[in-house]
PDB file of C-alpha atoms in Angstrom:
ATOM      1  CA  MET A   1     -14.901  -9.053  72.040  1.00 56.00           C
ATOM      2  CA  SER A   2     -18.411 -11.197  70.908  1.00 83.00           C
ATOM      3  CA  ALA A   3     -18.062 -13.683  69.044  1.00 89.00           C
ATOM      4  CA  ILE A   4     -19.968 -14.045  65.778  1.00 92.00           C
ATOM      5  CA  ILE A   5     -19.838 -17.161  65.484  1.00 94.00           C
ATOM      6  CA  GLN A   6     -19.719 -19.369  68.247  1.00 94.00           C
ATOM      7  CA  CYS A   7     -19.422 -23.565  67.827  1.00 94.00           C
ATOM      8  CA  ASN A   8     -18.721 -25.910  70.604  1.00 95.00           C
ATOM      9  CA  ASP A   9     -17.516 -29.840  70.051  1.00 95.00           C
ATOM     10  CA  LEU A  10     -20.819 -29.647  66.442  1.00 94.00           C
ATOM     11  CA  SER A  11     -20.983 -32.726  65.942  1.00 95.00           C
ATOM     12  CA  LYS A  12     -23.100 -34.254  63.240  1.00 95.00           C
ATOM     13  CA  SER A  13     -23.423 -37.993  61.168  1.00 95.00           C
ATOM     14  CA  PHE A  14     -25.436 -39.482  57.925  1.00 94.00           C
ATOM     15  CA  GLY A  15     -26.402 -42.794  59.072  1.00 92.00           C
ATOM     16  CA  ARG A  16     -22.568 -44.429  59.867  1.00 90.00           C
ATOM     17  CA  LYS A  17     -20.883 -41.456  58.547  1.00 92.00           C
ATOM     18  CA  THR A  18     -19.070 -39.024  60.375  1.00 93.00           C
ATOM     19  CA  ALA A  19     -19.477 -35.606  58.345  1.00 93.00           C
ATOM     20  CA  LEU A  20     -18.481 -33.447  61.694  1.00 95.00           C
ATOM     21  CA  GLN A  21     -16.350 -34.557  65.059  1.00 94.00           C
ATOM     22  CA  GLN A  22     -16.809 -32.109  68.205  1.00 94.00           C
ATOM     23  CA  VAL A  23     -15.872 -29.427  66.194  1.00 94.00           C
ATOM     24  CA  SER A  24     -15.132 -25.940  68.239  1.00 94.00           C
ATOM     25  CA  PHE A  25     -14.281 -22.328  67.000  1.00 93.00           C
ATOM     26  CA  GLU A  26     -15.507 -18.855  67.122  1.00 92.00           C
ATOM     27  CA  LEU A  27     -15.529 -16.009  64.297  1.00 92.00           C
ATOM     28  CA  ILE A  28     -15.156 -12.754  65.560  1.00 89.00           C
ATOM     29  CA  PRO A  29     -15.916  -9.588  64.112  1.00 87.00           C
ATOM     30  CA  GLY A  30     -13.425  -8.427  62.117  1.00 78.00           C
ATOM     31  CA  GLU A  31     -11.999 -11.606  60.692  1.00 85.00           C
ATOM     32  CA  THR A  32     -12.409 -12.858  57.290  1.00 89.00           C
ATOM     33  CA  ALA A  33     -12.185 -17.052  57.875  1.00 90.00           C
ATOM     34  CA  ALA A  34     -10.727 -19.661  55.429  1.00 88.00           C
ATOM     35  CA  LEU A  35     -12.397 -22.546  55.914  1.00 89.00           C
ATOM     36  CA  ILE A  36      -9.956 -25.570  53.644  1.00 85.00           C
ATOM     37  CA  GLY A  37     -10.247 -29.066  53.172  1.00 82.00           C
ATOM     38  CA  PRO A  38     -10.406 -31.912  50.387  1.00 80.00           C
ATOM     39  CA  ASN A  39     -13.734 -33.321  48.969  1.00 80.00           C
ATOM     40  CA  GLY A  40     -16.021 -34.793  51.925  1.00 83.00           C
ATOM     41  CA  ALA A  41     -14.148 -32.962  54.698  1.00 85.00           C
ATOM     42  CA  GLY A  42     -16.845 -31.660  55.752  1.00 89.00           C
ATOM     43  CA  LYS A  43     -17.299 -28.075  54.799  1.00 89.00           C
ATOM     44  CA  THR A  44     -20.567 -28.365  52.888  1.00 89.00           C
ATOM     45  CA  THR A  45     -22.071 -29.071  56.342  1.00 92.00           C
ATOM     46  CA  LEU A  46     -21.110 -26.932  58.071  1.00 93.00           C
ATOM     47  CA  PHE A  47     -22.122 -24.148  56.128  1.00 91.00           C
ATOM     48  CA  SER A  48     -25.901 -25.925  56.448  1.00 91.00           C
ATOM     49  CA  ILE A  49     -26.021 -25.892  60.138  1.00 94.00           C
ATOM     50  CA  LEU A  50     -24.631 -22.211  60.099  1.00 93.00           C
ATOM     51  CA  CYS A  51     -27.653 -21.401  57.594  1.00 90.00           C
ATOM     52  CA  GLY A  52     -30.322 -23.815  59.708  1.00 90.00           C
ATOM     53  CA  TYR A  53     -30.411 -26.041  57.095  1.00 90.00           C
ATOM     54  CA  LEU A  54     -29.448 -28.794  59.222  1.00 93.00           C
ATOM     55  CA  ARG A  55     -29.556 -29.350  62.443  1.00 94.00           C
ATOM     56  CA  PRO A  56     -26.382 -31.100  64.846  1.00 94.00           C
ATOM     57  CA  ASP A  57     -26.449 -34.044  66.577  1.00 95.00           C
ATOM     58  CA  SER A  58     -24.813 -32.778  69.309  1.00 95.00           C
ATOM     59  CA  GLY A  59     -22.537 -29.904  70.130  1.00 95.00           C
ATOM     60  CA  LYS A  60     -23.434 -25.980  70.699  1.00 94.00           C
ATOM     61  CA  VAL A  61     -23.407 -22.981  67.382  1.00 95.00           C
ATOM     62  CA  GLN A  62     -24.642 -19.780  68.269  1.00 95.00           C
ATOM     63  CA  ILE A  63     -24.144 -16.945  65.986  1.00 95.00           C
ATOM     64  CA  PHE A  64     -24.947 -13.209  66.944  1.00 93.00           C
ATOM     65  CA  GLY A  65     -25.676 -15.276  69.998  1.00 92.00           C
ATOM     66  CA  HIS A  66     -28.591 -17.234  68.429  1.00 94.00           C
ATOM     67  CA  GLN A  67     -29.677 -20.455  67.069  1.00 93.00           C
ATOM     68  CA  PRO A  68     -28.885 -20.837  63.439  1.00 93.00           C
ATOM     69  CA  GLY A  69     -32.264 -20.112  61.202  1.00 88.00           C
ATOM     70  CA  SER A  70     -33.913 -18.016  64.086  1.00 90.00           C
ATOM     71  CA  HIS A  71     -36.063 -15.346  63.377  1.00 88.00           C
ATOM     72  CA  SER A  72     -33.349 -13.146  65.061  1.00 89.00           C
ATOM     73  CA  LEU A  73     -30.937 -13.471  62.303  1.00 90.00           C
ATOM     74  CA  PHE A  74     -33.107 -12.439  59.775  1.00 86.00           C
ATOM     75  CA  GLY A  75     -31.328 -10.326  57.256  1.00 85.00           C
ATOM     76  CA  LYS A  76     -28.466 -10.406  59.317  1.00 90.00           C
ATOM     77  CA  VAL A  77     -26.658 -14.298  58.092  1.00 91.00           C
ATOM     78  CA  ALA A  78     -26.510 -14.380  54.208  1.00 91.00           C
ATOM     79  CA  ALA A  79     -25.225 -17.433  52.134  1.00 90.00           C
ATOM     80  CA  LEU A  80     -24.068 -18.363  48.931  1.00 87.00           C
ATOM     81  CA  PRO A  81     -23.874 -22.407  47.288  1.00 83.00           C
ATOM     82  CA  GLN A  82     -21.551 -22.877  45.131  1.00 76.00           C
ATOM     83  CA  ASP A  83     -23.869 -24.281  42.683  1.00 77.00           C
ATOM     84  CA  ALA A  84     -26.420 -21.454  42.735  1.00 82.00           C
ATOM     85  CA  GLN A  85     -28.467 -20.411  39.937  1.00 84.00           C
ATOM     86  CA  PHE A  86     -31.665 -17.895  38.240  1.00 89.00           C
ATOM     87  CA  ASP A  87     -34.626 -19.245  36.412  1.00 90.00           C
ATOM     88  CA  PRO A  88     -33.020 -18.491  33.178  1.00 88.00           C
ATOM     89  CA  ALA A  89     -36.387 -17.385  32.124  1.00 87.00           C
ATOM     90  CA  PHE A  90     -36.900 -13.821  34.357  1.00 90.00           C
ATOM     91  CA  GLY A  91     -34.633 -11.134  34.522  1.00 93.00           C
ATOM     92  CA  ILE A  92     -31.237 -11.153  37.233  1.00 94.00           C
ATOM     93  CA  GLY A  93     -32.971  -7.693  38.233  1.00 94.00           C
ATOM     94  CA  GLU A  94     -36.739  -9.471  38.788  1.00 95.00           C
ATOM     95  CA  GLN A  95     -35.382 -11.926  41.084  1.00 95.00           C
ATOM     96  CA  LEU A  96     -33.355 -10.248  42.895  1.00 95.00           C
ATOM     97  CA  ASP A  97     -36.736  -7.646  44.099  1.00 95.00           C
ATOM     98  CA  PHE A  98     -38.080 -10.883  44.561  1.00 94.00           C
ATOM     99  CA  TYR A  99     -35.348 -11.330  47.111  1.00 92.00           C
ATOM    100  CA  GLY A 100     -35.091  -8.796  48.765  1.00 92.00           C
ATOM    101  CA  ARG A 101     -39.510  -8.845  48.890  1.00 93.00           C
ATOM    102  CA  LEU A 102     -38.520 -12.419  50.996  1.00 89.00           C
ATOM    103  CA  GLN A 103     -36.283  -9.871  53.221  1.00 86.00           C
ATOM    104  CA  GLY A 104     -39.183  -8.136  54.549  1.00 87.00           C
ATOM    105  CA  LEU A 105     -37.711  -5.190  51.864  1.00 90.00           C
ATOM    106  CA  SER A 106     -40.710  -2.981  50.523  1.00 94.00           C
ATOM    107  CA  ARG A 107     -41.026  -2.934  46.680  1.00 94.00           C
ATOM    108  CA  LYS A 108     -39.805   0.608  46.465  1.00 95.00           C
ATOM    109  CA  ALA A 109     -37.217  -0.437  48.731  1.00 95.00           C
ATOM    110  CA  ALA A 110     -36.353  -4.055  47.196  1.00 95.00           C
ATOM    111  CA  ARG A 111     -35.858  -2.158  43.808  1.00 96.00           C
ATOM    112  CA  ALA A 112     -33.137   0.529  45.168  1.00 96.00           C
ATOM    113  CA  GLU A 113     -31.652  -2.664  46.657  1.00 95.00           C
ATOM    114  CA  THR A 114     -31.552  -4.936  43.695  1.00 96.00           C
ATOM    115  CA  THR A 115     -29.612  -1.450  42.271  1.00 96.00           C
ATOM    116  CA  ARG A 116     -27.101  -1.099  44.801  1.00 95.00           C
ATOM    117  CA  VAL A 117     -26.236  -4.702  44.475  1.00 94.00           C
ATOM    118  CA  LEU A 118     -26.070  -4.994  40.869  1.00 95.00           C
ATOM    119  CA  ALA A 119     -23.984  -1.260  40.781  1.00 94.00           C
ATOM    120  CA  LEU A 120     -21.287  -3.706  43.765  1.00 90.00           C
ATOM    121  CA  VAL A 121     -20.333  -6.753  41.232  1.00 90.00           C
ATOM    122  CA  ASP A 122     -20.620  -4.365  37.973  1.00 90.00           C
ATOM    123  CA  LEU A 123     -23.666  -5.479  36.843  1.00 93.00           C
ATOM    124  CA  SER A 124     -26.235  -2.358  36.758  1.00 92.00           C
ATOM    125  CA  GLU A 125     -26.797  -2.802  33.230  1.00 93.00           C
ATOM    126  CA  HIS A 126     -28.219  -6.015  33.172  1.00 93.00           C
ATOM    127  CA  TYR A 127     -31.743  -5.884  35.448  1.00 93.00           C
ATOM    128  CA  ALA A 128     -33.898  -6.291  32.679  1.00 93.00           C
ATOM    129  CA  HIS A 129     -31.262  -9.182  30.646  1.00 94.00           C
ATOM    130  CA  LYS A 130     -32.346 -13.393  32.094  1.00 93.00           C
ATOM    131  CA  ALA A 131     -29.839 -15.458  33.225  1.00 88.00           C
ATOM    132  CA  SER A 132     -29.991 -17.800  30.010  1.00 88.00           C
ATOM    133  CA  ALA A 133     -28.303 -14.989  28.263  1.00 89.00           C
ATOM    134  CA  LEU A 134     -25.541 -14.017  30.322  1.00 87.00           C
ATOM    135  CA  SER A 135     -22.051 -15.295  30.572  1.00 86.00           C
ATOM    136  CA  HIS A 136     -20.820 -17.881  33.771  1.00 83.00           C
ATOM    137  CA  GLY A 137     -19.300 -15.251  34.858  1.00 83.00           C
ATOM    138  CA  MET A 138     -21.559 -12.798  34.891  1.00 87.00           C
ATOM    139  CA  ARG A 139     -24.458 -15.080  36.247  1.00 87.00           C
ATOM    140  CA  LYS A 140     -21.982 -16.197  39.029  1.00 86.00           C
ATOM    141  CA  ARG A 141     -21.409 -12.262  40.138  1.00 88.00           C
ATOM    142  CA  ALA A 142     -25.301 -11.839  40.053  1.00 90.00           C
ATOM    143  CA  ALA A 143     -25.344 -14.593  42.656  1.00 89.00           C
ATOM    144  CA  ILE A 144     -23.016 -13.055  44.461  1.00 89.00           C
ATOM    145  CA  ALA A 145     -25.156  -9.585  44.870  1.00 91.00           C
ATOM    146  CA  GLN A 146     -28.069 -11.763  46.111  1.00 91.00           C
ATOM    147  CA  ALA A 147     -25.843 -12.613  48.880  1.00 91.00           C
ATOM    148  CA  PHE A 148     -25.604  -8.537  50.006  1.00 91.00           C
ATOM    149  CA  ILE A 149     -29.067  -7.923  49.843  1.00 93.00           C
ATOM    150  CA  GLY A 150     -30.165  -5.905  53.120  1.00 88.00           C
ATOM    151  CA  ALA A 151     -26.397  -5.541  54.276  1.00 80.00           C
ATOM    152  CA  PRO A 152     -26.335  -8.570  55.954  1.00 90.00           C
ATOM    153  CA  GLN A 153     -22.967  -8.343  58.804  1.00 91.00           C
ATOM    154  CA  LEU A 154     -22.217 -12.347  58.000  1.00 93.00           C
ATOM    155  CA  ILE A 155     -21.620 -13.720  54.613  1.00 93.00           C
ATOM    156  CA  LEU A 156     -20.488 -17.599  53.897  1.00 93.00           C
ATOM    157  CA  LEU A 157     -19.740 -17.893  51.003  1.00 91.00           C
ATOM    158  CA  ASP A 158     -18.919 -21.564  49.128  1.00 88.00           C
ATOM    159  CA  GLU A 159     -16.463 -21.394  46.372  1.00 84.00           C
ATOM    160  CA  PRO A 160     -17.346 -17.779  45.285  1.00 84.00           C
ATOM    161  CA  THR A 161     -14.971 -18.133  42.203  1.00 82.00           C
ATOM    162  CA  ALA A 162     -15.466 -21.622  40.934  1.00 78.00           C
ATOM    163  CA  GLY A 163     -15.074 -21.804  37.375  1.00 74.00           C
ATOM    164  CA  LEU A 164     -14.984 -17.479  36.257  1.00 79.00           C
ATOM    165  CA  ASP A 165     -12.155 -16.245  34.154  1.00 81.00           C
ATOM    166  CA  PRO A 166      -8.615 -14.559  36.197  1.00 80.00           C
ATOM    167  CA  ALA A 167     -10.525 -11.380  35.510  1.00 82.00           C
ATOM    168  CA  ASN A 168     -13.966 -12.558  36.902  1.00 82.00           C
ATOM    169  CA  ALA A 169     -11.769 -13.890  39.626  1.00 83.00           C
ATOM    170  CA  LEU A 170     -10.574 -10.966  40.595  1.00 84.00           C
ATOM    171  CA  HIS A 171     -13.239  -8.868  40.697  1.00 84.00           C
ATOM    172  CA  ILE A 172     -14.939 -10.525  43.045  1.00 85.00           C
ATOM    173  CA  ARG A 173     -11.377 -11.110  45.506  1.00 85.00           C
ATOM    174  CA  GLN A 174     -11.748  -7.024  45.098  1.00 87.00           C
ATOM    175  CA  LEU A 175     -14.925  -7.112  46.254  1.00 87.00           C
ATOM    176  CA  ILE A 176     -14.635  -9.511  48.877  1.00 87.00           C
ATOM    177  CA  GLY A 177     -11.760  -7.451  50.045  1.00 86.00           C
ATOM    178  CA  ARG A 178     -13.568  -3.894  49.792  1.00 87.00           C
ATOM    179  CA  LEU A 179     -16.134  -4.551  52.158  1.00 86.00           C
ATOM    180  CA  SER A 180     -14.451  -7.206  54.920  1.00 84.00           C
ATOM    181  CA  GLY A 181     -14.275  -4.060  57.006  1.00 80.00           C
ATOM    182  CA  GLU A 182     -17.448  -3.954  57.340  1.00 84.00           C
ATOM    183  CA  VAL A 183     -19.015  -7.152  56.525  1.00 88.00           C
ATOM    184  CA  SER A 184     -17.401 -10.362  57.839  1.00 91.00           C
ATOM    185  CA  PHE A 185     -17.066 -13.353  55.694  1.00 92.00           C
ATOM    186  CA  MET A 186     -16.708 -17.265  55.940  1.00 92.00           C
ATOM    187  CA  ILE A 187     -15.487 -18.744  53.054  1.00 90.00           C
ATOM    188  CA  SER A 188     -14.581 -22.068  51.858  1.00 87.00           C
ATOM    189  CA  SER A 189     -12.460 -22.765  48.687  1.00 79.00           C
ATOM    190  CA  HIS A 190      -9.966 -25.181  47.390  1.00 73.00           C
ATOM    191  CA  ASN A 191      -8.093 -22.146  45.870  1.00 70.00           C
ATOM    192  CA  ILE A 192      -5.097 -22.061  48.548  1.00 71.00           C
ATOM    193  CA  PHE A 193      -4.231 -18.552  46.745  1.00 67.00           C
ATOM    194  CA  GLU A 194      -7.258 -16.994  47.179  1.00 70.00           C
ATOM    195  CA  LEU A 195      -7.741 -17.346  50.703  1.00 76.00           C
ATOM    196  CA  GLU A 196      -4.810 -16.241  51.270  1.00 70.00           C
ATOM    197  CA  GLN A 197      -5.395 -12.592  49.912  1.00 72.00           C
ATOM    198  CA  LEU A 198      -8.210 -12.503  51.615  1.00 79.00           C
ATOM    199  CA  CYS A 199      -8.360 -14.753  55.125  1.00 84.00           C
ATOM    200  CA  ASN A 200      -6.936 -14.162  58.272  1.00 83.00           C
ATOM    201  CA  LYS A 201      -8.585 -17.326  60.192  1.00 86.00           C
ATOM    202  CA  VAL A 202      -8.015 -20.395  58.471  1.00 85.00           C
ATOM    203  CA  LEU A 203     -10.011 -23.696  59.616  1.00 88.00           C
ATOM    204  CA  TYR A 204      -9.157 -26.149  58.370  1.00 86.00           C
ATOM    205  CA  LEU A 205     -11.107 -29.541  58.346  1.00 87.00           C
ATOM    206  CA  GLN A 206     -10.185 -33.185  57.290  1.00 85.00           C
ATOM    207  CA  LEU A 207     -12.745 -36.650  58.096  1.00 87.00           C
ATOM    208  CA  GLY A 208     -14.900 -34.715  59.990  1.00 90.00           C
ATOM    209  CA  GLN A 209     -12.121 -33.144  62.548  1.00 90.00           C
ATOM    210  CA  LEU A 210     -10.997 -28.697  63.101  1.00 86.00           C
ATOM    211  CA  SER A 211      -7.268 -30.617  62.270  1.00 76.00           C
ATOM    212  CA  SER A 212      -5.957 -26.533  62.869  1.00 66.00           C
ATOM    213  CA  GLN A 213      -6.983 -23.564  62.861  1.00 68.00           C
ATOM    214  CA  SER A 214      -4.963 -20.194  63.195  1.00 67.00           C
ATOM    215  CA  ASN A 215      -5.070 -16.994  62.447  1.00 66.00           C
ATOM    216  CA  SER A 216      -2.527 -15.155  59.626  1.00 54.00           C
ATOM    217  CA  ASP A 217      -0.029 -14.399  61.724  1.00 51.00           C
ATOM    218  CA  ASN A 218       3.963 -15.440  60.922  1.00 51.00           C
ATOM    219  CA  GLY A 219       6.178 -16.214  63.907  1.00 54.00           C
ATOM    220  CA  THR A 220       6.450 -14.853  67.069  1.00 57.00           C
ATOM    221  CA  ALA A 221       9.241 -12.220  68.509  1.00 62.00           C
ATOM    222  CA  GLU A 222      12.375 -14.194  68.453  1.00 75.00           C
ATOM    223  CA  GLN A 223      11.475 -16.589  65.105  1.00 83.00           C
ATOM    224  CA  GLN A 224      10.551 -15.129  61.741  1.00 84.00           C
ATOM    225  CA  TYR A 225       9.821 -16.547  58.188  1.00 81.00           C
ATOM    226  CA  LEU A 226      10.170 -15.330  54.326  1.00 85.00           C
ATOM    227  CA  THR A 227       9.204 -16.755  51.409  1.00 83.00           C
ATOM    228  CA  LEU A 228      11.914 -16.792  48.828  1.00 85.00           C
ATOM    229  CA  GLN A 229      10.395 -17.908  44.803  1.00 85.00           C
ATOM    230  CA  LEU A 230      13.503 -17.778  42.091  1.00 88.00           C
ATOM    231  CA  GLU A 231      13.917 -17.190  38.761  1.00 87.00           C
ATOM    232  CA  GLN A 232      16.500 -20.157  38.597  1.00 86.00           C
ATOM    233  CA  ASP A 233      16.365 -23.685  40.448  1.00 86.00           C
ATOM    234  CA  SER A 234      18.602 -22.821  43.597  1.00 83.00           C
ATOM    235  CA  SER A 235      21.763 -23.651  44.163  1.00 86.00           C
ATOM    236  CA  ASP A 236      24.186 -25.128  46.588  1.00 87.00           C
ATOM    237  CA  GLY A 237      26.226 -21.899  46.183  1.00 89.00           C
ATOM    238  CA  LEU A 238      23.343 -19.883  47.000  1.00 89.00           C
ATOM    239  CA  ILE A 239      22.465 -22.298  49.753  1.00 90.00           C
ATOM    240  CA  ALA A 240      25.666 -21.858  51.548  1.00 92.00           C
ATOM    241  CA  ALA A 241      25.960 -17.643  51.201  1.00 92.00           C
ATOM    242  CA  LEU A 242      22.092 -18.223  51.762  1.00 93.00           C
ATOM    243  CA  ASN A 243      23.679 -19.970  55.445  1.00 93.00           C
ATOM    244  CA  GLN A 244      26.049 -17.484  56.378  1.00 92.00           C
ATOM    245  CA  LEU A 245      23.627 -14.967  57.324  1.00 93.00           C
ATOM    246  CA  THR A 246      23.879 -13.569  60.759  1.00 93.00           C
ATOM    247  CA  GLY A 247      20.110 -14.786  62.920  1.00 92.00           C
ATOM    248  CA  LEU A 248      19.065 -17.462  60.163  1.00 92.00           C
ATOM    249  CA  ILE A 249      17.480 -20.329  62.132  1.00 92.00           C
ATOM    250  CA  SER A 250      17.115 -22.557  59.593  1.00 89.00           C
ATOM    251  CA  LEU A 251      16.688 -22.862  55.798  1.00 90.00           C
ATOM    252  CA  GLN A 252      14.245 -25.289  54.732  1.00 84.00           C
ATOM    253  CA  GLN A 253      14.318 -26.012  50.146  1.00 83.00           C
ATOM    254  CA  LEU A 254       9.844 -27.398  50.109  1.00 76.00           C
ATOM    255  CA  GLN A 255      10.558 -26.903  45.952  1.00 77.00           C
ATOM    256  CA  LYS A 256      14.217 -26.116  43.375  1.00 81.00           C
ATOM    257  CA  LYS A 257      12.793 -22.347  43.476  1.00 85.00           C
ATOM    258  CA  GLU A 258      11.395 -22.286  46.763  1.00 85.00           C
ATOM    259  CA  LEU A 259      12.467 -21.221  50.413  1.00 88.00           C
ATOM    260  CA  VAL A 260      11.587 -20.730  53.602  1.00 85.00           C
ATOM    261  CA  LEU A 261      13.715 -18.810  55.803  1.00 88.00           C
ATOM    262  CA  CYS A 262      13.141 -18.948  59.542  1.00 89.00           C
ATOM    263  CA  TYR A 263      15.406 -15.941  61.620  1.00 90.00           C
ATOM    264  CA  ASN A 264      15.833 -14.265  64.801  1.00 91.00           C
ATOM    265  CA  PRO A 265      14.621 -10.861  64.440  1.00 87.00           C
ATOM    266  CA  ALA A 266      16.450 -10.049  67.708  1.00 89.00           C
ATOM    267  CA  GLN A 267      20.146 -11.299  66.494  1.00 92.00           C
ATOM    268  CA  ASN A 268      19.480  -9.295  62.936  1.00 91.00           C
ATOM    269  CA  ALA A 269      16.912  -6.456  62.415  1.00 88.00           C
ATOM    270  CA  GLN A 270      17.233  -6.435  58.594  1.00 91.00           C
ATOM    271  CA  PHE A 271      18.003 -10.154  57.816  1.00 91.00           C
ATOM    272  CA  ASP A 272      14.904  -9.348  54.928  1.00 89.00           C
ATOM    273  CA  LEU A 273      17.340  -6.188  53.593  1.00 90.00           C
ATOM    274  CA  ALA A 274      20.702  -9.123  54.254  1.00 92.00           C
ATOM    275  CA  VAL A 275      19.148 -11.025  52.189  1.00 92.00           C
ATOM    276  CA  LEU A 276      18.676  -9.280  49.170  1.00 91.00           C
ATOM    277  CA  GLN A 277      21.507  -7.971  49.645  1.00 91.00           C
ATOM    278  CA  CYS A 278      22.561 -11.746  48.935  1.00 91.00           C
ATOM    279  CA  LEU A 279      21.128 -12.119  45.866  1.00 90.00           C
ATOM    280  CA  ALA A 280      22.050  -8.713  44.270  1.00 90.00           C
ATOM    281  CA  VAL A 281      25.888  -9.472  45.244  1.00 89.00           C
ATOM    282  CA  ASN A 282      26.120 -12.325  43.366  1.00 87.00           C
ATOM    283  CA  GLY A 283      23.088 -12.310  40.335  1.00 88.00           C
ATOM    284  CA  TRP A 284      20.522 -14.213  41.088  1.00 89.00           C
ATOM    285  CA  GLY A 285      17.149 -13.747  40.516  1.00 88.00           C
ATOM    286  CA  TYR A 286      13.541 -13.554  42.762  1.00 86.00           C
ATOM    287  CA  ARG A 287      10.138 -13.763  41.699  1.00 84.00           C
ATOM    288  CA  ASN A 288       8.649 -12.836  44.790  1.00 80.00           C
ATOM    289  CA  PHE A 289       9.519 -12.203  48.557  1.00 80.00           C
ATOM    290  CA  ILE A 290       7.298 -12.560  50.530  1.00 75.00           C
ATOM    291  CA  LYS A 291       7.621 -11.904  54.582  1.00 73.00           C
ATOM    292  CA  GLY A 292       6.260 -15.118  56.331  1.00 68.00           C
ATOM    293  CA  GLN A 293       5.106 -18.260  55.341  1.00 58.00           C
ATOM    294  CA  THR A 294       2.099 -18.753  52.726  1.00 58.00           C
ATOM    295  CA  LEU A 295      -0.746 -20.257  53.881  1.00 59.00           C
ATOM    296  CA  GLU A 296       0.092 -24.191  52.341  1.00 57.00           C
ATOM    297  CA  GLN A 297       3.722 -24.213  53.910  1.00 55.00           C
ATOM    298  CA  LYS A 298       1.596 -23.285  57.192  1.00 59.00           C
ATOM    299  CA  LEU A 299      -0.593 -26.114  56.262  1.00 59.00           C
ATOM    300  CA  PHE A 300       0.900 -28.560  54.917  1.00 57.00           C
ATOM    301  CA  SER A 301       4.611 -28.416  55.576  1.00 54.00           C
ATOM    302  CA  VAL A 302       5.973 -31.007  57.863  1.00 44.00           C
TER     303      VAL A 302
END
């Protein structure tokens, strides 16, 4: 299967500061990738290189087999910078029409495309409204609409829900989830929960290096995980009861109300049911029961 993005030993420095150091990864069709890392890790630099805004000092990167910024990628790749803004003096529809024209669409086709993408973000009735008249959430949704113009095959989103209220953030997550079967996404965010909902591949950058790269698997045939989030703090009695379950390999208490159980499914194919029965018999309540580890656990647990 041909890779959408292929990065090999990508490096970039600004003076004495190394932003990226020998970063290698690939994104294949059907994957939605999470780009995670602390501030200054190199995420924005990587996005800028993928968009063709910056050139790497060394290494090789190809998108759909072409150099970033190549004319061959015109209309195939779209990006949303974190702080993307509309001109407050013009209607958002007029500005989206303009972006469509920049992509080579006719006036009529650009207007049709604007109508389509505004409908995607539930802003159909706001075509003529100036950006200054919209709420922050509406402006963010309009900016995301811009990234969908022309039906690109790869969309790079930098903090797509930053600063949004829960309702608007949910709407954006649902939109990305709905379109992920048609479009490949790479999403940068500090919201671990959000990325866990949307992504099936994780790229973790730290100090310019790709310190971990994984897909959203949660174990092997010999080792699976369950994450148990309790209503109350765990007790010695609960830990002792769970430790008696057939198939349990290890039990890790991450927090007072969160346990991760590693088990062998070959020894107990109904281990998850056994855990629930154990809780019910002893009257222990739980808030969440997750098959596998959370993304936060996989990245940061030791």
